[in-house]
C-alpha cells in the first residue's frame, strides 16, 4: 500500500510544479506570481481544496502529444475568504502559456457549475495566451462554454475577474461579462487585437501598455474597475471587495456589528458646502463622514470621476454609494458616468445591496459630442437602473438637483424610499441664469435697463426655486435635514428598510437601452 501512497504523493508534486522549475523562474522574472502562489495569497490559509489536478489535455497535434502536464494549465477548486466559501480558478501561465484547451475549459466549467448549485461567488485569476492554438475550434468551443456560464451566472452569484497577465482576443469576453475586473499595472493586458494587428489594420503604432494596460482600462475604456501596483495588493483588494458582497442573489451582504448608542451627529458636515453655490468641494469628504469608520471602497475610481460609486457600511449594513462629484465637470452626468452608475446600481440591486445616493448635479452635459455619441441612449441607462431597482434606496440632495438629473438620481417619483435634502438644496428645472433668460426673455429685452431687469428676475427666481421647500411641501422630499443630522437619519432609514419588499412586474427580462 505504501508504494501506492507514494505514487500519489509523487503525482501531486508533479502537478504542483505545473510547467516546471524553469517556467516558474521565468514567471517570477516577469514580476508575476504562479497560479498557486496567487491562490495562497487570495484565500484563507489552509482553506484551498483543489480538484482536477491530474487532468491532462487530449490533443495529439503539433507536438502536444509530448507535453501532457497534469492540471493542463489551470488550477481549480474551492476555498474560503474571511471564512466564507468561494469557488476559484487560476490560469497557470507556466503550462503552455495558460492557454485554454478543451480540458482546461472543462475544469473551469465544472467549478462554475458547482458554484451555481451551491450559490457561491466565482473568482477567476486570468493569465493566459488565449485559445490553445494547437486545438483549434475545440478551444474556441471551450471559451464559448465559459461565456455561456458567465452569462447564466450573472445576477445569480457575484463573479470577479483578476487579470494578472495577458488576456487577449475573444478571451476578454469572459472577464467582461463578470461583475468586476481587477488589473495590475505593467503586467496585465487586455485587448481584442494586439499592437501588431492594430498596426497592420489601422497603421497605428501603440505599445501593449497604451493599448490595453491597466491604466488605459481603468481610466479610458472603463473595462477595469480596479487597478493596483502589484499582484499582492491586487489580491488583497479582491479579498476586500469580497467582504462587501453576498454569496448569491438570495443572500445578504455580511453585516458588521454596530453600536447604535454611539453619537452619530457630526458637525463637520455643516462646514463642507461653500457659501458660493458655484464653488466645487470634494464629495468624497461627505461620503467618508457618512459611512462607518470612513471605510469607503471605491469602484472605478479613475473612470468618469464626475460620478463616485463604491461600497461602504452604514450602521453595519453594506450599501452601494452613488454620488455626484462637484470637483469634476461640476458633477454633471455625461455618457461615461451614466454607464458607470447604471452598471453599479444594477449590480447592487441584483445582489440586495441598498443604495445611498448623494446628489449635487447641475444636469446632463450639453454639446454635440455628447448628443452625437448618444447621451440620450446612455443617460437613460442610469434612469432605467434606478427605476427598476427594488432594494432600499435613500437619497440626500446636498446641493443642486436640476432638470432631468433630479428625476434620474433616485427621486421620490422613481421609488426613492427616503429622500432627504440639506437646506443648501436647489431643486428646479434648470439653473437660475438659463431659466431667467428663457422665461423673461421679452421682459428683459424690452426693458430700459436689461441688466437691472435680469438681476431683478434672477433674484426672484433664486428666492423661489433654489431651496428644498417647494419639493418638501409636495412630499417629494421627505424631510429637510441639517447636514450634521445626516448620518443618524441614514442609519435609521437603512435599519427601517431592512424588511422592505418591492417587486417589478413579471417578465422574461427587461430591455434596458443598451
Ligand atoms: C498555445 C501558447 C499560446 C496559445 C502562448 N503559448 N500562447 N500555446 N496556444 N495561445 C505558449 C508559447 O508557445 C510558449 O510555449 C509559452 O506559452 C509561453 O509563451 P511566450 O510567447 O514564450 O511568452 P511571452 O513572451 O510572455 O508572451 C506571451 C504572449 C504570447 C504575449 C501571450 O505567447 C502570445 O502572443 N501568444 C499568442 C496569443 C494569441 O494570439 N492567442 C490567441 C488569441 S485569440 P513554450 O513551450 O515555448 O514555453 C483567442 C481567441 C479566443 O484567444 C476566442 C474566444 C472566442
XYZ file of C-alpha atoms and ligand atoms in Angstrom:
569
model
C 0.000 0.000 0.000
C 2.888 2.327 0.898
C 4.089 2.422 -2.695
C 0.590 3.418 -3.844
C 0.543 6.271 -1.364
C 3.992 7.311 -2.535
C 2.828 7.243 -6.144
C 0.011 9.634 -5.272
C 2.398 11.925 -3.423
C 4.676 11.922 -6.462
C 1.830 12.758 -8.828
C 0.733 15.583 -6.547
C 4.233 17.009 -6.527
C 4.415 16.804 -10.305
C 1.065 18.603 -10.663
C 2.143 21.309 -8.211
C 5.169 22.108 -10.350
C 2.991 22.980 -13.378
C 5.282 23.786 -16.302
C 8.399 23.091 -14.171
C 11.098 24.996 -12.293
C 12.394 26.877 -15.341
C 8.992 28.188 -16.341
C 8.295 29.211 -12.743
C 11.598 31.110 -12.738
C 10.613 32.874 -15.975
C 7.212 33.752 -14.482
C 8.892 35.307 -11.433
C 11.356 37.192 -13.638
C 8.394 38.842 -15.367
C 7.267 40.131 -11.963
C 4.398 37.645 -11.844
C 3.439 35.021 -9.270
C 2.465 31.462 -10.162
C -1.144 30.303 -10.276
C -0.820 28.505 -6.926
C 1.067 31.336 -5.197
C -1.806 33.631 -6.174
C -4.403 31.277 -4.748
C -2.490 31.053 -1.468
C -2.418 34.861 -1.188
C -6.092 35.198 -2.047
C -7.731 32.697 0.258
C -7.711 31.893 3.984
C -4.649 29.894 4.953
C -5.115 26.160 4.516
C -8.629 26.507 3.061
C -7.937 25.680 -0.596
C -9.227 22.340 -1.818
C -8.037 21.669 -5.346
C -9.841 19.418 -7.791
C -8.860 18.027 -11.190
C -5.147 18.417 -10.516
C -4.410 15.361 -12.678
C -6.496 16.343 -15.712
C -4.469 16.267 -18.949
C -5.257 17.515 -22.442
C -6.432 15.126 -25.170
C -4.635 16.555 -28.173
C -2.012 14.785 -30.244
C -1.320 17.518 -32.781
C 1.639 19.845 -33.280
C 3.823 18.161 -30.649
C 1.256 18.324 -27.855
C 1.430 14.513 -27.557
C 4.816 15.080 -25.870
C 3.562 17.685 -23.418
C 0.975 16.134 -21.106
C 1.243 18.284 -17.991
C -1.094 17.385 -15.095
C -3.603 20.144 -14.422
C -3.386 21.332 -18.044
C -2.750 24.999 -17.350
C -5.399 25.877 -14.827
C -5.744 25.340 -11.070
C -9.358 24.968 -9.924
C -11.044 24.419 -6.596
C -12.848 25.724 -3.522
C -11.665 27.868 -0.628
C -12.711 30.399 1.994
C -12.155 34.143 2.276
C -12.711 35.510 5.808
C -14.414 32.208 6.495
C -16.863 32.481 3.584
C -16.913 29.956 0.759
C -15.687 30.820 -2.730
C -15.036 28.934 -5.968
C -11.981 29.817 -7.984
C -9.824 29.093 -10.945
C -6.319 30.333 -11.567
C -4.739 30.066 -15.006
C -1.202 28.672 -14.964
C 0.942 30.530 -17.499
C 3.822 28.090 -16.916
C 1.841 25.404 -18.776
C 1.611 26.279 -22.486
C 1.138 29.931 -21.597
C -2.039 29.170 -19.621
C -3.731 28.678 -22.987
C -7.281 27.404 -22.946
C -7.699 23.837 -24.146
C -10.758 21.597 -24.233
C -9.918 20.032 -20.847
C -8.786 23.334 -19.337
C -12.231 24.720 -20.179
C -13.979 21.623 -18.806
C -12.196 22.180 -15.491
C -13.335 25.813 -15.318
C -16.899 24.892 -16.305
C -17.002 22.152 -13.665
C -16.280 24.556 -10.794
C -18.572 27.221 -12.245
C -21.430 24.711 -12.382
C -20.713 23.792 -8.785
C -20.668 27.477 -7.779
C -24.151 27.909 -9.256
C -25.502 24.857 -7.444
C -24.106 25.830 -4.052
C -24.641 29.563 -4.543
C -21.167 30.993 -4.017
C -19.134 33.581 -5.964
C -16.563 32.671 -8.595
C -13.186 34.386 -8.712
C -11.151 33.877 -11.890
C -7.428 34.676 -11.917
C -6.553 35.196 -15.575
C -3.078 34.815 -17.058
C -3.319 33.197 -20.464
C -2.142 33.372 -24.065
C -5.754 32.711 -25.127
C -7.174 29.854 -27.141
C -4.747 26.889 -27.329
C -3.792 27.323 -30.925
C -2.948 23.632 -31.483
C -6.505 22.603 -30.529
C -8.271 24.902 -32.981
C -12.056 25.046 -32.828
C -12.194 22.755 -29.780
C -10.556 25.529 -27.808
C -12.944 28.144 -29.212
C -15.809 25.900 -28.147
C -14.267 25.775 -24.672
C -14.373 29.566 -24.467
C -17.995 29.642 -25.579
C -18.853 27.098 -22.864
C -17.371 29.516 -20.303
C -19.086 32.604 -21.794
C -22.445 30.848 -21.543
C -21.827 30.026 -17.884
C -20.666 33.596 -17.137
C -23.900 34.863 -18.656
C -26.197 32.412 -16.888
C -24.433 33.104 -13.580
C -24.825 36.886 -13.980
C -27.118 38.159 -11.235
C -27.154 34.739 -9.529
C -23.680 34.722 -7.964
C -21.087 37.525 -7.926
C -18.270 36.954 -10.432
C -14.891 38.630 -10.029
C -12.002 38.583 -12.521
C -8.406 39.492 -11.825
C -6.280 39.963 -14.930
C -2.718 39.112 -13.917
C -1.052 38.629 -17.303
C -2.170 38.559 -20.927
C -5.873 38.301 -21.746
C -6.319 38.728 -25.477
C -8.700 38.089 -28.344
C -12.160 36.750 -27.627
C -10.833 35.614 -24.246
C -11.505 39.111 -22.923
C -15.234 38.486 -23.069
C -15.342 36.119 -20.121
C -13.983 38.738 -17.677
C -16.037 41.390 -19.468
C -19.269 39.564 -18.621
C -18.272 39.207 -14.953
C -19.145 41.878 -12.395
C -15.734 43.316 -11.527
C -12.341 43.362 -13.230
C -9.050 43.957 -11.401
C -5.840 44.698 -13.308
C -2.178 45.102 -12.321
C -0.008 47.950 -13.613
C 2.554 46.901 -16.251
C 1.995 43.124 -16.098
C -1.608 42.701 -17.215
C -3.041 43.440 -20.652
C -6.434 43.098 -22.279
C -7.234 43.681 -25.936
C -9.306 42.173 -28.708
C -6.421 42.570 -31.173
C -2.809 43.208 -30.164
C -0.439 46.003 -31.265
C 0.802 44.147 -34.365
C -2.711 43.576 -35.754
C -3.578 47.187 -34.931
C -0.534 48.319 -36.920
C -1.479 46.194 -39.938
C -5.104 47.274 -39.994
C -5.052 50.915 -38.908
C -1.326 51.766 -39.245
C -1.331 52.987 -35.646
C 1.793 52.310 -33.572
C 0.821 51.573 -29.996
C 2.515 49.782 -27.117
C 0.938 46.880 -25.189
C 0.595 49.145 -22.171
C -1.040 52.033 -24.015
C -3.359 49.762 -25.957
C -4.574 47.500 -23.186
C -2.662 48.104 -19.959
C -4.234 48.546 -16.555
C -4.226 52.346 -16.568
C -5.748 52.503 -20.043
C -8.632 50.273 -18.998
C -9.070 51.941 -15.614
C -9.239 55.493 -16.968
C -10.045 55.425 -20.710
C -12.190 52.408 -21.558
C -13.700 51.722 -18.139
C -13.125 47.975 -18.662
C -11.138 47.691 -15.399
C -12.880 48.592 -12.148
C -9.734 48.414 -10.034
C -6.032 48.854 -10.744
C -3.154 48.228 -8.353
C 0.635 48.402 -8.446
C 1.335 44.704 -7.939
C -0.307 41.326 -7.578
C -0.078 41.187 -3.774
C -2.007 44.448 -3.455
C -4.457 43.343 -6.138
C -5.278 40.059 -4.436
C -5.624 41.780 -1.043
C -8.198 44.078 -2.616
C -10.083 41.199 -4.239
C -10.446 39.900 -0.663
C -11.630 43.316 0.460
C -14.264 43.540 -2.292
C -15.433 40.007 -1.448
C -16.107 41.217 2.112
C -18.793 43.606 0.836
C -20.653 41.034 -1.258
C -23.321 38.465 -0.501
C -22.638 34.900 -1.645
C -25.572 34.875 -4.047
C -28.713 36.797 -5.053
C -30.779 35.370 -2.178
C -28.120 36.091 0.429
C -27.472 39.384 2.269
C -24.084 41.119 2.264
C -22.168 40.474 5.506
C -23.372 42.869 8.205
C -20.938 44.154 10.814
C -21.751 44.786 14.454
C -22.662 48.395 15.107
C -23.027 50.356 18.323
C -26.305 52.222 17.917
C -25.705 54.137 21.153
C -22.764 55.922 19.533
C -23.206 59.663 18.930
C -23.945 59.892 15.225
C -24.231 63.678 14.986
C -21.269 65.041 13.051
C -20.867 68.812 12.953
C -18.028 68.599 10.451
C -20.696 68.009 7.793
C -22.093 71.525 8.403
C -18.915 73.163 7.127
C -18.396 71.440 3.775
C -20.697 73.241 1.336
C -19.138 76.558 0.207
C -21.210 79.747 0.509
C -20.901 80.283 -3.242
C -23.172 77.681 -4.910
C -20.894 77.504 -7.944
C -17.793 76.622 -5.958
C -16.747 72.974 -6.037
C -15.995 70.821 -2.997
C -14.932 67.204 -2.605
C -17.974 64.934 -2.307
C -15.694 62.127 -1.097
C -15.260 64.065 2.137
C -19.024 63.801 2.700
C -19.016 60.106 1.735
C -16.291 59.378 4.285
C -18.144 61.258 7.034
C -21.366 59.375 6.364
C -20.145 55.784 6.257
C -18.920 53.623 9.125
C -15.239 54.125 10.012
C -14.843 56.228 6.820
C -14.139 52.879 5.121
C -15.112 53.562 1.505
C -14.163 51.007 -1.143
C -14.360 52.975 -4.358
C -15.138 51.227 -7.656
C -13.971 52.695 -10.978
C -12.080 55.443 -9.140
C -10.168 56.578 -12.244
C -13.056 56.460 -14.709
C -15.823 59.058 -15.175
C -14.775 60.778 -11.984
C -17.759 63.152 -12.093
C -19.712 60.271 -10.523
C -18.406 58.397 -7.483
C -19.516 54.807 -6.898
C -18.396 52.306 -4.295
C -19.176 50.220 -1.240
C -19.275 51.162 2.413
C -21.310 50.341 5.511
C -23.969 52.446 7.211
C -24.955 51.238 10.670
C -23.141 47.981 9.918
C -25.120 47.318 6.720
C -23.349 47.243 3.352
C -24.584 49.968 0.997
C -23.671 50.981 -2.532
C -22.879 54.699 -2.682
C -23.617 56.704 -5.848
C -22.600 60.358 -5.560
C -22.096 63.261 -7.947
C -18.628 64.807 -7.667
C -18.780 68.635 -7.980
C -14.979 68.681 -8.215
C -15.040 67.077 -11.677
C -17.041 68.683 -14.522
C -19.142 70.337 -11.790
C -20.692 66.902 -11.162
C -22.690 66.787 -14.432
C -23.954 63.493 -15.778
C -22.426 62.500 -19.108
C -22.240 59.321 -21.161
C -19.460 57.609 -19.238
C -20.750 58.472 -15.775
C -24.252 57.297 -16.723
C -22.938 53.934 -17.894
C -20.683 53.606 -14.847
C -23.517 54.458 -12.461
C -26.066 52.229 -14.197
C -23.858 49.149 -14.075
C -23.112 49.713 -10.394
C -26.760 50.296 -9.460
C -27.790 47.124 -11.300
C -25.094 45.081 -9.557
C -26.261 46.313 -6.153
C -29.913 45.697 -6.977
C -29.190 42.183 -8.268
C -27.411 41.332 -5.015
C -29.655 43.001 -2.399
C -27.268 45.836 -1.622
C -29.150 49.018 -0.580
C -28.316 52.285 -2.338
C -27.250 55.599 -0.831
C -27.421 58.461 -3.336
C -25.703 61.786 -2.607
C -26.845 64.361 -5.115
C -25.277 67.540 -6.386
C -25.891 67.606 -10.115
C -26.343 70.632 -12.383
C -27.834 68.457 -15.156
C -26.665 66.477 -18.183
C -23.591 67.658 -20.086
C -24.582 69.695 -23.163
C -22.810 69.580 -26.544
C -22.612 67.837 -29.896
C -20.011 65.356 -28.685
C -22.428 64.071 -26.058
C -25.545 64.228 -28.228
C -23.945 62.546 -31.245
C -22.457 59.808 -29.112
C -25.811 59.052 -27.573
C -26.267 60.782 -24.227
C -29.989 60.092 -24.691
C -29.368 56.359 -25.038
C -26.713 56.167 -22.343
C -28.236 58.631 -19.879
C -31.394 56.533 -19.938
C -29.381 53.570 -18.653
C -28.883 55.270 -15.299
C -32.529 56.328 -15.181
C -33.619 52.798 -16.055
C -31.315 51.273 -13.436
C -32.651 53.467 -10.625
C -36.265 52.935 -11.769
C -36.022 49.160 -11.788
C -34.043 48.859 -8.518
C -36.171 47.451 -5.702
C -33.518 47.433 -2.954
C -33.751 50.092 -0.200
C -32.918 53.457 -1.789
C -32.071 56.590 0.201
C -31.261 59.917 -1.462
C -29.747 63.004 0.122
C -29.839 66.151 -2.035
C -26.763 68.024 -0.913
C -26.937 70.974 -3.277
C -28.012 71.031 -6.938
C -30.771 68.819 -8.329
C -31.548 70.338 -11.682
C -33.567 69.188 -14.662
C -33.777 65.562 -15.772
C -30.904 64.760 -13.462
C -33.220 65.494 -10.482
C -35.554 62.746 -11.685
C -32.741 60.359 -12.568
C -30.815 60.466 -9.282
C -33.307 58.279 -7.441
C -36.007 60.866 -6.953
C -39.140 60.081 -4.934
C -41.036 59.594 -8.186
C -38.936 56.587 -9.193
C -39.331 54.760 -5.899
C -36.826 56.527 -3.658
C -37.713 55.247 -0.152
C -36.324 58.166 1.837
C -35.468 61.414 0.088
C -33.758 63.941 2.306
C -32.406 67.374 1.387
C -29.983 69.721 3.068
C -31.038 73.393 3.434
C -28.489 74.150 0.685
C -30.512 72.104 -1.850
C -31.546 73.767 -5.116
C -34.309 71.872 -6.888
C -35.528 73.278 -10.200
C -35.939 72.611 -13.908
C -32.746 74.499 -14.654
C -30.151 76.861 -13.152
C -31.231 80.468 -12.465
C -29.439 82.194 -15.380
C -30.664 79.860 -18.115
C -34.172 79.821 -16.688
C -34.484 83.609 -16.428
C -33.129 84.114 -19.957
C -35.918 81.899 -21.286
C -38.963 82.797 -19.248
C -38.280 86.555 -19.008
C -36.712 86.969 -22.460
C -39.237 89.558 -23.721
C -39.458 91.407 -20.423
C -35.660 91.728 -20.230
C -35.113 92.739 -23.860
C -37.880 95.347 -23.794
C -36.682 96.815 -20.516
C -34.932 100.207 -20.492
C -32.213 98.638 -18.334
C -31.901 94.947 -19.343
C -29.077 94.228 -16.854
C -31.054 95.573 -13.940
C -34.129 93.635 -15.055
C -32.090 90.486 -15.434
C -30.733 90.789 -11.892
C -34.175 91.514 -10.517
C -35.614 88.411 -12.192
C -32.617 86.328 -11.142
C -33.208 87.260 -7.515
C -36.884 86.417 -7.859
C -36.082 83.007 -9.380
C -33.365 82.208 -6.834
C -35.670 83.187 -3.976
C -38.428 80.954 -5.318
C -36.582 77.871 -6.526
C -33.091 77.495 -5.112
C -34.247 75.770 -1.958
C -35.706 72.404 -0.969
C -39.002 73.677 0.434
C -41.291 73.558 -2.615
C -40.307 69.906 -3.100
C -40.798 69.306 0.637
C -44.271 70.909 0.535
C -45.258 68.325 -2.055
C -43.676 65.420 -0.221
C -41.065 64.891 -2.958
C -38.584 65.452 -0.168
C -39.497 63.556 2.995
C -37.511 65.794 5.301
C -35.163 68.749 5.119
C -32.308 67.932 7.482
C -29.225 69.655 8.825
C -26.002 68.225 7.404
C -24.885 67.156 10.907
C -28.065 65.040 11.254
C -27.485 63.105 8.050
C -25.635 60.125 9.443
C -28.227 59.375 12.081
C -31.046 59.741 9.535
C -29.494 57.378 7.022
C -28.561 54.837 9.719
C -32.203 54.847 10.864
C -33.531 54.734 7.295
C -31.496 51.686 6.284
C -32.430 49.889 9.521
C -36.096 50.590 8.862
C -35.785 49.418 5.276
C -34.174 46.088 6.198
C -37.511 44.352 5.743
C -38.524 46.283 2.615
C -40.184 44.193 -0.086
C -40.889 45.560 -3.555
C -41.354 43.856 -6.904
C -41.230 44.599 -10.602
C -43.851 43.139 -12.954
C -43.208 39.549 -14.050
C -41.498 39.330 -17.437
C -38.920 37.288 -19.346
C -36.347 40.049 -18.928
C -36.295 43.807 -19.272
C -34.977 45.623 -22.329
C -32.578 48.180 -20.856
C -31.445 50.688 -23.538
C -28.032 49.298 -24.477
C -0.664 27.610 -27.277
C 0.664 29.188 -26.325
C -0.301 30.177 -26.586
C -1.501 29.784 -27.221
C 1.357 31.115 -25.593
N 1.666 29.823 -25.729
N 0.158 31.364 -26.130
N 0.478 27.918 -26.667
N -1.621 28.482 -27.545
N -2.462 30.652 -27.475
C 2.885 29.162 -25.281
C 4.092 29.586 -26.065
O 4.208 28.818 -27.236
C 5.188 29.288 -25.060
O 5.420 27.901 -25.077
C 4.574 29.614 -23.737
O 3.152 29.583 -23.960
C 4.923 30.980 -23.235
O 4.729 31.898 -24.294
P 5.796 33.014 -24.677
O 5.403 33.547 -26.000
O 7.173 32.460 -24.526
O 5.582 34.075 -23.520
P 5.630 35.656 -23.594
O 6.849 36.098 -24.303
O 5.422 36.132 -22.208
O 4.367 36.087 -24.477
C 3.083 35.842 -24.010
C 2.046 36.121 -25.133
C 2.454 35.349 -26.418
C 2.002 37.614 -25.396
C 0.686 35.669 -24.613
O 2.725 33.978 -26.059
C 1.405 35.370 -27.463
O 1.266 36.334 -28.189
N 0.664 34.240 -27.544
C -0.365 34.111 -28.537
C -1.529 34.955 -28.187
C -2.663 34.763 -29.141
O -2.646 35.263 -30.263
N -3.609 33.955 -28.721
C -4.762 33.685 -29.467
C -5.669 34.869 -29.186
S -7.168 34.694 -29.988
P 6.867 27.280 -24.843
O 6.657 25.814 -24.984
O 7.767 27.876 -25.862
O 7.249 27.699 -23.473
C -8.038 33.851 -28.916
C -9.375 33.561 -29.419
C -10.296 33.307 -28.301
O -7.638 33.528 -27.884
C -11.638 33.339 -28.914
C -12.694 33.083 -27.937
C -13.997 33.304 -28.578
